[in-house]
């Protein structure tokens, strides 16, 4: 997930959001993976009803929920705020051409000014002539072109706004352009805008005199303000229109329909040859040469018959079902084929020490694990590269995607039935001022995870098995994330799991003091284990 992908996702899923910007924090290893999110709340009609002090608690909560639900591993929100609008007035004398309605010119000018000061991305439908598959997350309310996701305006210039007015259809001349910005007053040059603010146009519709004075042949034009509002409302409705994509996806990405064929009903090749070969009848061959030809054809018929029988099972195979009566090695080959088609990695499957002495037992173990991976292929695809979601109701979403995959590789299940507990170091960072002052930067919370693996005594003392487990978890993680593995006996693993579960609950309830206390305890516990392991080495 890139920053542009997250912007598209938040704009698509968060109702009431006009625009959003994500800025990665810079300044050290302890802030890598944190994003400062700034939300631009959607106003009912920009330029007409500016809100000087908006309160959007629900908007912040919805945006935070969407981010957490799709959060990549070892990445999180550093801060999230709604931008404060700065009341902005643009005044100018505008000469218009003959044959144009003043209301149309006024509405278009206000629309373009408001959109320049506070850009809102425009959605579009699915283009049949565009790319075969849209990039980024699956959007449901419309696609965003790359040019729509512009940076937040860091400054505004009076002359640039005057040029925008000159580009409005029907405008002949713009003179005496002036700019007033809240907290800055009347501005002659370029005005720098704070990162937590944005310029909100005030068109002065309800004031005695409009800031934009329209004139025709040197005489002031009377402007119907009600007509301007109606035109402006239609313009913004068209710009903000949603384009539902679910039906378009179904129509564009159509799976081809196959025809049922009785492949198991195989007809011999001999009777299909001309009569001159002596095999046209259903009885014995007519000559010795015909009998020799029939034996030669029987070699090909056996291969073709076996191939047709396998093709007859293709429907079941594509659905993820493999006949149970196949030999273990044949089942494993078919599982490898299907897992590769679905993009599920299954190259490294750790084999427990108790099974290494029997080749057949090891093969059956691999088949069982690969079948489990195939059964969970959809969940593995959705959770790949994702971190845990403390707000999720589903147990699967409450653990990271790498932990879910590692549990399947080791034959474990969710919760306390699992064998892998994954701790993201980034999420252990301080969340209260008291803890930040106490630590004073002595600890680093960066791109790293600690994995606690529950193992029996004979498994913990097998270096081959431990190396295979570490390699399998390493393959499930992004390359830029460091990995620390702790092989634990069941009591220590239960302690780690229960402490992690309490920490997740504190994060879900937004109990920051409790979350900090549990996070510090988790950090100290993992550090003690690391020190003991280094001392043994």
XYZ file of C-alpha atoms in Angstrom:
537
model
C 0.000 0.000 0.000
C 1.507 3.283 -1.139
C 0.540 6.721 0.138
C -1.527 7.290 -3.006
C -3.283 3.941 -2.420
C -4.174 4.958 1.129
C -5.512 8.306 -0.077
C -7.739 6.534 -2.603
C -8.918 4.053 -0.004
C -9.786 6.687 2.595
C -11.593 8.846 0.036
C -13.557 5.815 -1.138
C -14.516 4.397 2.256
C -14.886 7.445 4.551
C -18.129 9.331 4.118
C -17.919 13.128 4.440
C -14.256 13.345 3.426
C -13.356 15.882 0.729
C -9.618 15.181 0.616
C -6.883 13.613 2.705
C -3.101 13.841 2.859
C -0.650 11.400 4.464
C 2.846 12.591 5.346
C 5.513 10.091 6.515
C 7.310 11.261 9.613
C 10.997 11.983 9.279
C 13.746 12.385 11.826
C 15.008 8.993 12.959
C 14.555 5.241 13.075
C 12.043 5.479 15.918
C 9.523 7.320 13.717
C 9.777 5.202 10.567
C 6.371 3.834 9.646
C 4.306 6.640 11.237
C 2.025 8.833 9.147
C 0.567 12.225 9.956
C -2.920 12.257 8.433
C -4.716 15.505 7.645
C -8.405 15.373 6.795
C -10.249 17.952 4.735
C -13.892 17.701 5.775
C -16.449 18.090 3.019
C -18.455 21.304 3.266
C -22.084 21.344 2.081
C -21.360 24.011 -0.558
C -17.774 25.341 -0.682
C -17.570 29.088 -1.025
C -21.028 29.703 0.393
C -21.176 28.296 3.908
C -17.663 28.346 5.413
C -17.407 26.887 8.893
C -14.812 28.683 11.053
C -14.630 26.107 13.848
C -15.866 22.691 12.677
C -15.981 19.623 14.901
C -15.711 16.307 13.140
C -15.079 13.636 15.763
C -17.001 11.030 13.793
C -14.962 11.806 10.668
C -11.702 11.242 12.537
C -13.018 7.990 14.027
C -14.120 6.688 10.613
C -10.789 7.566 8.999
C -8.847 5.935 11.828
C -10.992 2.811 11.530
C -10.375 2.456 7.789
C -6.623 2.954 8.231
C -6.382 0.383 11.018
C -8.412 -2.120 9.038
C -5.942 -1.903 6.129
C -2.784 -1.041 8.072
C 0.453 -2.505 6.670
C 2.762 -4.356 9.015
C 4.801 -2.039 11.285
C 3.011 1.102 10.096
C 0.560 3.221 12.064
C -0.970 6.648 12.520
C 1.325 9.213 14.092
C -1.349 11.903 14.291
C -4.700 12.502 12.657
C -6.429 15.879 12.549
C -9.110 17.732 10.644
C -7.698 20.761 8.842
C -8.791 24.136 10.190
C -10.424 26.315 7.520
C -9.060 29.829 7.046
C -11.746 32.160 5.747
C -10.492 33.499 2.416
C -11.940 36.257 0.249
C -10.964 36.955 -3.350
C -12.192 40.275 -4.737
C -11.712 41.637 -8.245
C -13.340 43.622 -11.022
C -14.318 41.194 -13.774
C -15.382 42.319 -17.250
C -17.489 39.750 -19.085
C -18.313 39.220 -22.739
C -21.615 39.843 -24.435
C -23.942 36.854 -24.751
C -22.973 35.170 -21.480
C -25.076 35.077 -18.361
C -23.478 36.795 -15.356
C -24.807 34.044 -13.080
C -23.012 31.367 -15.126
C -19.728 33.297 -15.035
C -20.051 33.945 -11.291
C -20.850 30.294 -10.480
C -17.962 28.966 -12.590
C -15.529 31.495 -11.088
C -16.520 30.604 -7.524
C -16.271 26.896 -8.292
C -12.775 27.190 -9.753
C -11.510 29.418 -6.972
C -12.853 27.140 -4.238
C -11.438 24.037 -5.945
C -8.016 25.681 -6.312
C -7.852 26.768 -2.678
C -9.151 23.431 -1.344
C -8.810 20.703 -4.016
C -11.240 17.785 -4.015
C -10.399 14.762 -6.215
C -12.926 13.918 -8.904
C -14.131 10.347 -9.311
C -14.587 8.585 -12.631
C -16.140 5.352 -13.814
C -14.393 2.268 -15.137
C -12.964 2.983 -18.574
C -13.237 -0.046 -20.905
C -10.320 1.344 -22.921
C -8.178 1.877 -19.813
C -5.875 -0.580 -18.048
C -7.255 -4.141 -17.814
C -7.083 -4.156 -14.011
C -7.064 -0.919 -11.932
C -3.992 -0.440 -9.775
C -4.184 -0.146 -6.004
C -6.987 -1.124 -3.619
C -10.406 -2.239 -4.795
C -12.546 0.900 -4.944
C -16.334 0.817 -4.966
C -17.485 4.424 -5.483
C -15.281 5.530 -8.373
C -11.698 5.610 -9.591
C -9.232 8.446 -9.037
C -6.864 9.454 -11.796
C -3.263 10.059 -10.806
C -3.572 13.768 -11.552
C -6.469 14.154 -9.113
C -4.379 13.284 -6.037
C -2.468 16.545 -5.836
C -0.439 17.785 -2.881
C -2.009 20.047 -0.312
C -1.515 23.700 -1.357
C 1.346 25.038 0.749
C 0.870 28.621 -0.451
C -1.519 30.783 -2.443
C -0.693 33.659 -4.730
C -2.943 36.557 -5.637
C -1.782 36.674 -9.254
C -2.341 32.942 -9.685
C -5.926 33.349 -8.498
C -6.364 36.233 -10.947
C -5.181 33.958 -13.776
C -7.793 31.390 -12.763
C -10.467 34.060 -13.081
C -9.159 35.027 -16.536
C -9.494 31.404 -17.687
C -13.224 31.320 -16.866
C -15.281 31.152 -20.101
C -16.854 34.509 -20.863
C -14.318 36.629 -18.909
C -12.596 39.373 -20.899
C -10.536 41.156 -18.271
C -9.685 40.908 -14.557
C -8.368 43.933 -12.691
C -7.781 45.109 -9.135
C -7.497 41.552 -7.760
C -7.170 41.453 -3.984
C -6.736 38.612 -1.492
C -7.704 38.465 2.186
C -6.878 35.444 4.350
C -7.861 34.886 7.954
C -4.905 35.340 10.353
C -2.990 37.110 7.526
C -5.225 39.995 6.480
C -4.874 41.622 3.061
C -2.067 39.955 1.118
C -0.079 41.446 -1.727
C 2.206 38.515 -2.553
C 2.411 34.810 -1.768
C 0.865 33.556 1.479
C 2.227 30.449 3.205
C -0.446 28.123 4.570
C 0.152 26.128 7.736
C 0.150 22.335 7.369
C -2.867 22.055 9.690
C -4.954 24.667 7.834
C -6.488 25.221 4.427
C -8.060 28.194 2.683
C -11.861 28.096 2.599
C -13.360 30.483 0.072
C -16.010 32.911 1.271
C -17.908 34.058 -1.834
C -19.839 36.699 0.088
C -23.180 35.505 -1.283
C -24.978 36.673 1.846
C -23.129 40.004 2.097
C -24.375 43.325 0.756
C -21.801 43.496 -2.062
C -20.224 40.582 -3.883
C -16.403 40.457 -3.758
C -16.354 39.647 -7.483
C -17.845 42.641 -9.268
C -19.040 41.739 -12.793
C -19.348 44.403 -15.443
C -20.490 44.498 -19.080
C -19.274 47.352 -21.304
C -18.210 49.260 -18.213
C -21.576 48.971 -16.463
C -22.163 46.822 -13.359
C -24.149 43.618 -13.957
C -27.061 42.622 -11.778
C -26.517 39.090 -10.498
C -29.310 36.787 -9.395
C -27.769 35.213 -6.307
C -30.368 32.469 -6.162
C -29.493 31.407 -9.714
C -25.788 31.483 -8.811
C -26.428 29.156 -5.881
C -28.403 26.741 -8.043
C -25.709 26.659 -10.715
C -22.968 26.302 -8.125
C -24.797 23.447 -6.433
C -25.198 21.586 -9.732
C -21.500 22.120 -10.494
C -20.385 20.672 -7.181
C -22.858 17.771 -7.404
C -21.395 16.843 -10.787
C -17.847 17.103 -9.451
C -18.594 15.024 -6.354
C -20.696 12.406 -8.131
C -20.059 8.785 -7.189
C -19.598 6.090 -9.820
C -20.573 2.713 -8.308
C -18.173 0.114 -9.652
C -19.477 -3.246 -8.460
C -21.776 -3.721 -11.450
C -19.063 -2.419 -13.798
C -16.562 -4.896 -12.366
C -18.985 -7.775 -12.993
C -19.586 -6.655 -16.579
C -15.939 -5.969 -17.421
C -14.171 -8.858 -15.700
C -16.296 -11.761 -16.927
C -15.083 -15.286 -16.368
C -15.399 -17.427 -19.511
C -18.090 -20.093 -19.363
C -17.060 -23.631 -20.152
C -19.033 -26.507 -21.641
C -19.488 -29.814 -19.917
C -17.801 -32.654 -21.806
C -17.988 -36.359 -21.069
C -14.232 -36.862 -21.041
C -14.430 -40.164 -19.199
C -16.246 -41.752 -22.191
C -13.228 -42.620 -24.320
C -13.669 -44.090 -27.827
C -10.896 -46.386 -29.182
C -8.792 -45.050 -32.051
C -8.890 -48.167 -34.283
C -12.539 -48.011 -35.429
C -12.037 -44.317 -36.299
C -9.362 -45.169 -38.929
C -10.214 -45.999 -42.591
C -11.303 -49.618 -43.278
C -8.093 -50.320 -45.182
C -6.242 -50.628 -41.822
C -8.387 -53.613 -40.827
C -9.597 -52.152 -37.526
C -12.991 -50.807 -38.610
C -15.005 -53.522 -36.903
C -15.565 -53.989 -33.205
C -14.222 -57.552 -33.255
C -10.749 -58.951 -33.839
C -8.310 -57.316 -36.248
C -8.617 -58.543 -39.822
C -4.898 -59.363 -40.224
C -1.646 -59.761 -38.331
C -0.547 -56.304 -39.447
C -3.827 -54.869 -38.136
C -3.264 -56.617 -34.783
C 0.241 -55.125 -34.599
C -1.202 -51.666 -35.344
C -3.858 -52.169 -32.664
C -1.172 -52.951 -30.083
C 0.778 -49.863 -31.136
C -2.332 -47.685 -30.800
C -3.071 -49.160 -27.381
C 0.049 -47.415 -26.011
C -1.303 -44.026 -27.047
C -4.832 -44.889 -25.924
C -3.632 -45.655 -22.399
C -1.928 -42.259 -22.170
C -4.910 -40.449 -23.671
C -7.374 -42.282 -21.442
C -5.409 -41.297 -18.344
C -5.203 -37.716 -19.564
C -8.949 -37.555 -20.173
C -9.633 -38.897 -16.697
C -7.442 -36.173 -15.212
C -9.071 -33.499 -17.352
C -12.444 -34.696 -16.100
C -11.312 -33.699 -12.600
C -10.280 -30.177 -13.626
C -13.547 -28.614 -12.411
C -12.995 -30.020 -8.932
C -9.336 -29.023 -8.962
C -10.065 -25.410 -9.923
C -12.546 -25.267 -7.077
C -9.818 -26.321 -4.664
C -10.962 -29.925 -4.203
C -8.511 -32.763 -4.734
C -9.674 -36.394 -4.772
C -8.644 -38.132 -1.572
C -7.880 -41.442 -3.272
C -4.847 -40.090 -5.131
C -1.342 -41.044 -3.967
C 0.264 -38.583 -1.562
C 2.966 -37.517 -4.031
C 0.392 -36.961 -6.787
C -1.759 -34.902 -4.407
C 1.241 -32.803 -3.423
C 2.050 -32.086 -7.085
C -1.531 -30.969 -7.712
C -1.515 -28.845 -4.551
C 1.708 -27.148 -5.655
C 0.077 -26.356 -9.003
C -3.056 -24.865 -7.434
C -1.147 -22.913 -4.791
C 1.061 -21.431 -7.498
C -2.028 -20.430 -9.523
C -3.523 -18.682 -6.485
C -0.216 -17.032 -5.555
C 0.088 -18.751 -2.161
C 3.746 -19.386 -1.207
C 4.301 -22.939 0.035
C 7.972 -23.573 -0.741
C 9.071 -23.755 2.908
C 7.065 -26.083 5.141
C 8.890 -26.996 8.367
C 8.956 -30.730 9.077
C 8.801 -31.655 12.801
C 11.672 -33.819 14.094
C 9.356 -36.749 14.820
C 8.536 -37.048 11.084
C 11.993 -36.701 9.561
C 12.695 -40.443 9.802
C 9.779 -41.405 7.551
C 9.564 -40.058 4.018
C 5.915 -41.038 3.719
C 4.992 -39.319 7.005
C 6.813 -36.158 5.943
C 4.970 -36.183 2.610
C 1.600 -36.601 4.317
C 2.439 -33.722 6.667
C 3.301 -31.440 3.746
C 0.085 -32.449 1.953
C -1.979 -31.637 5.046
C -0.367 -28.205 5.464
C -0.664 -27.365 1.764
C -4.323 -28.376 1.734
C -4.890 -26.052 4.709
C -3.153 -23.218 2.865
C -5.336 -23.872 -0.175
C -8.498 -23.819 1.927
C -7.506 -20.417 3.363
C -6.207 -18.925 0.098
C -8.713 -16.045 0.091
C -7.863 -15.010 3.657
C -4.139 -15.295 2.976
C -4.490 -13.012 -0.059
C -6.446 -10.392 1.903
C -4.162 -10.449 4.933
C -0.812 -10.552 3.113
C 1.450 -7.805 4.431
C -1.190 -6.501 6.866
C -0.701 -5.728 10.532
C -3.134 -6.667 13.271
C -6.363 -4.702 13.653
C -7.151 -4.135 17.351
C -10.691 -2.938 16.537
C -11.651 -6.006 14.514
C -14.371 -8.373 15.652
C -13.002 -11.231 13.588
C -10.307 -13.248 15.328
C -8.354 -13.546 12.076
C -8.134 -9.762 11.645
C -6.904 -9.363 15.221
C -3.596 -10.947 14.241
C -1.116 -9.937 11.563
C -1.209 -11.641 8.189
C 2.282 -13.082 8.681
C 1.219 -14.597 12.018
C -1.861 -16.181 10.426
C 0.244 -17.700 7.644
C 2.924 -18.929 10.058
C 0.284 -20.596 12.242
C -1.047 -22.465 9.209
C 2.479 -23.555 8.222
C 3.040 -24.972 11.718
C -0.346 -26.674 11.878
C -1.735 -24.325 14.517
C -5.066 -22.564 14.782
C -6.302 -19.153 15.871
C -6.051 -17.807 19.410
C -4.550 -20.004 22.118
C -4.627 -22.946 19.720
C -1.971 -21.197 17.634
C 1.758 -21.579 17.868
C 2.918 -18.141 16.705
C 2.513 -14.820 18.510
C 3.773 -11.838 16.498
C 4.603 -8.520 18.196
C 5.123 -5.402 16.074
C 7.757 -3.182 17.694
C 6.268 -0.050 16.111
C 3.005 -0.612 17.960
C 4.839 -0.781 21.315
C 5.819 2.900 21.109
C 4.732 5.319 23.899
C 1.232 6.741 23.560
C 1.185 9.032 26.615
C 3.348 12.003 27.535
C 4.263 10.453 30.886
C 5.840 7.402 29.250
C 7.659 9.502 26.635
C 9.172 11.634 29.377
C 10.094 8.524 31.346
C 11.860 6.798 28.449
C 13.462 9.970 26.993
C 14.195 8.238 23.695
C 16.179 5.349 25.238
C 14.263 2.748 23.215
C 13.845 2.371 19.463
C 10.508 1.294 18.011
C 11.054 0.776 14.311
C 10.528 -1.686 11.467
C 10.922 -4.949 13.394
C 8.775 -7.780 14.728
C 9.312 -10.401 17.407
C 7.814 -13.841 16.855
C 7.206 -16.157 19.788
C 6.947 -19.823 18.714
C 5.420 -22.465 20.993
C 7.513 -25.667 20.780
C 8.017 -28.936 22.590
C 11.357 -29.746 24.167
C 12.547 -32.019 21.352
C 11.551 -29.394 18.790
C 13.316 -26.517 20.553
C 16.584 -28.453 20.568
C 16.488 -29.315 16.855
C 18.519 -26.644 14.967
C 17.206 -27.811 11.573
C 13.559 -27.400 12.567
C 14.222 -24.017 14.151
C 16.023 -22.806 11.032
C 13.141 -23.959 8.819
C 10.603 -22.120 10.968
C 12.637 -18.922 10.982
C 13.085 -19.106 7.194
C 9.337 -19.657 6.672
C 8.417 -16.636 8.810
C 11.113 -14.561 7.131
C 9.576 -15.332 3.718
C 6.148 -14.216 4.967
C 7.467 -10.781 6.019
C 8.336 -7.809 3.804
C 12.064 -7.539 3.170
C 12.478 -4.206 5.029
C 11.172 -5.573 8.360
C 13.652 -7.132 10.800
C 12.748 -10.406 12.488
C 13.523 -11.648 16.015
C 12.435 -15.220 16.756
C 11.986 -16.689 20.235
C 11.411 -20.445 20.587
C 9.356 -20.864 23.764
C 8.068 -23.654 25.939
C 4.252 -23.728 26.364
C 4.151 -21.796 29.706
C 6.246 -18.907 28.374
C 4.258 -18.835 25.136
C 0.952 -18.636 27.033
C 2.356 -15.765 29.079
C 3.362 -13.912 25.902
C 0.023 -14.634 24.220
C -2.091 -13.547 27.199
C -0.071 -10.356 27.662
C -0.382 -9.574 23.946
C -4.124 -10.190 24.077
C -4.550 -7.740 26.973
C -2.448 -5.183 25.109
C -4.642 -5.551 22.006
C -7.759 -5.059 24.136
C -6.340 -1.865 25.653
C -5.599 -0.531 22.164
C -9.117 -1.371 21.006
C -10.638 0.495 23.976
C -8.216 3.417 23.462
C -7.021 3.040 27.062
C -3.650 4.661 26.486
C -2.270 4.368 30.003
C -3.121 0.660 30.171
C -1.767 0.122 26.653
C 1.505 1.845 27.586
C 1.898 -0.216 30.736
C 1.274 -3.503 28.888
C 3.485 -2.446 25.955
C 6.374 -1.662 28.312
C 5.933 -5.043 29.978
C 5.948 -6.767 26.580
C 9.055 -4.845 25.520
C 10.925 -5.736 28.709
C 9.885 -9.385 28.421
C 11.151 -9.662 24.843
C 14.410 -7.899 25.746
C 15.075 -10.308 28.625
C 14.539 -13.273 26.329
C 16.857 -11.774 23.708
C 19.593 -11.193 26.275
C 19.337 -14.773 27.551
C 19.501 -16.155 24.010
C 22.577 -14.045 23.200
C 24.236 -15.226 26.427
C 23.651 -18.877 25.440
C 25.233 -18.314 22.060
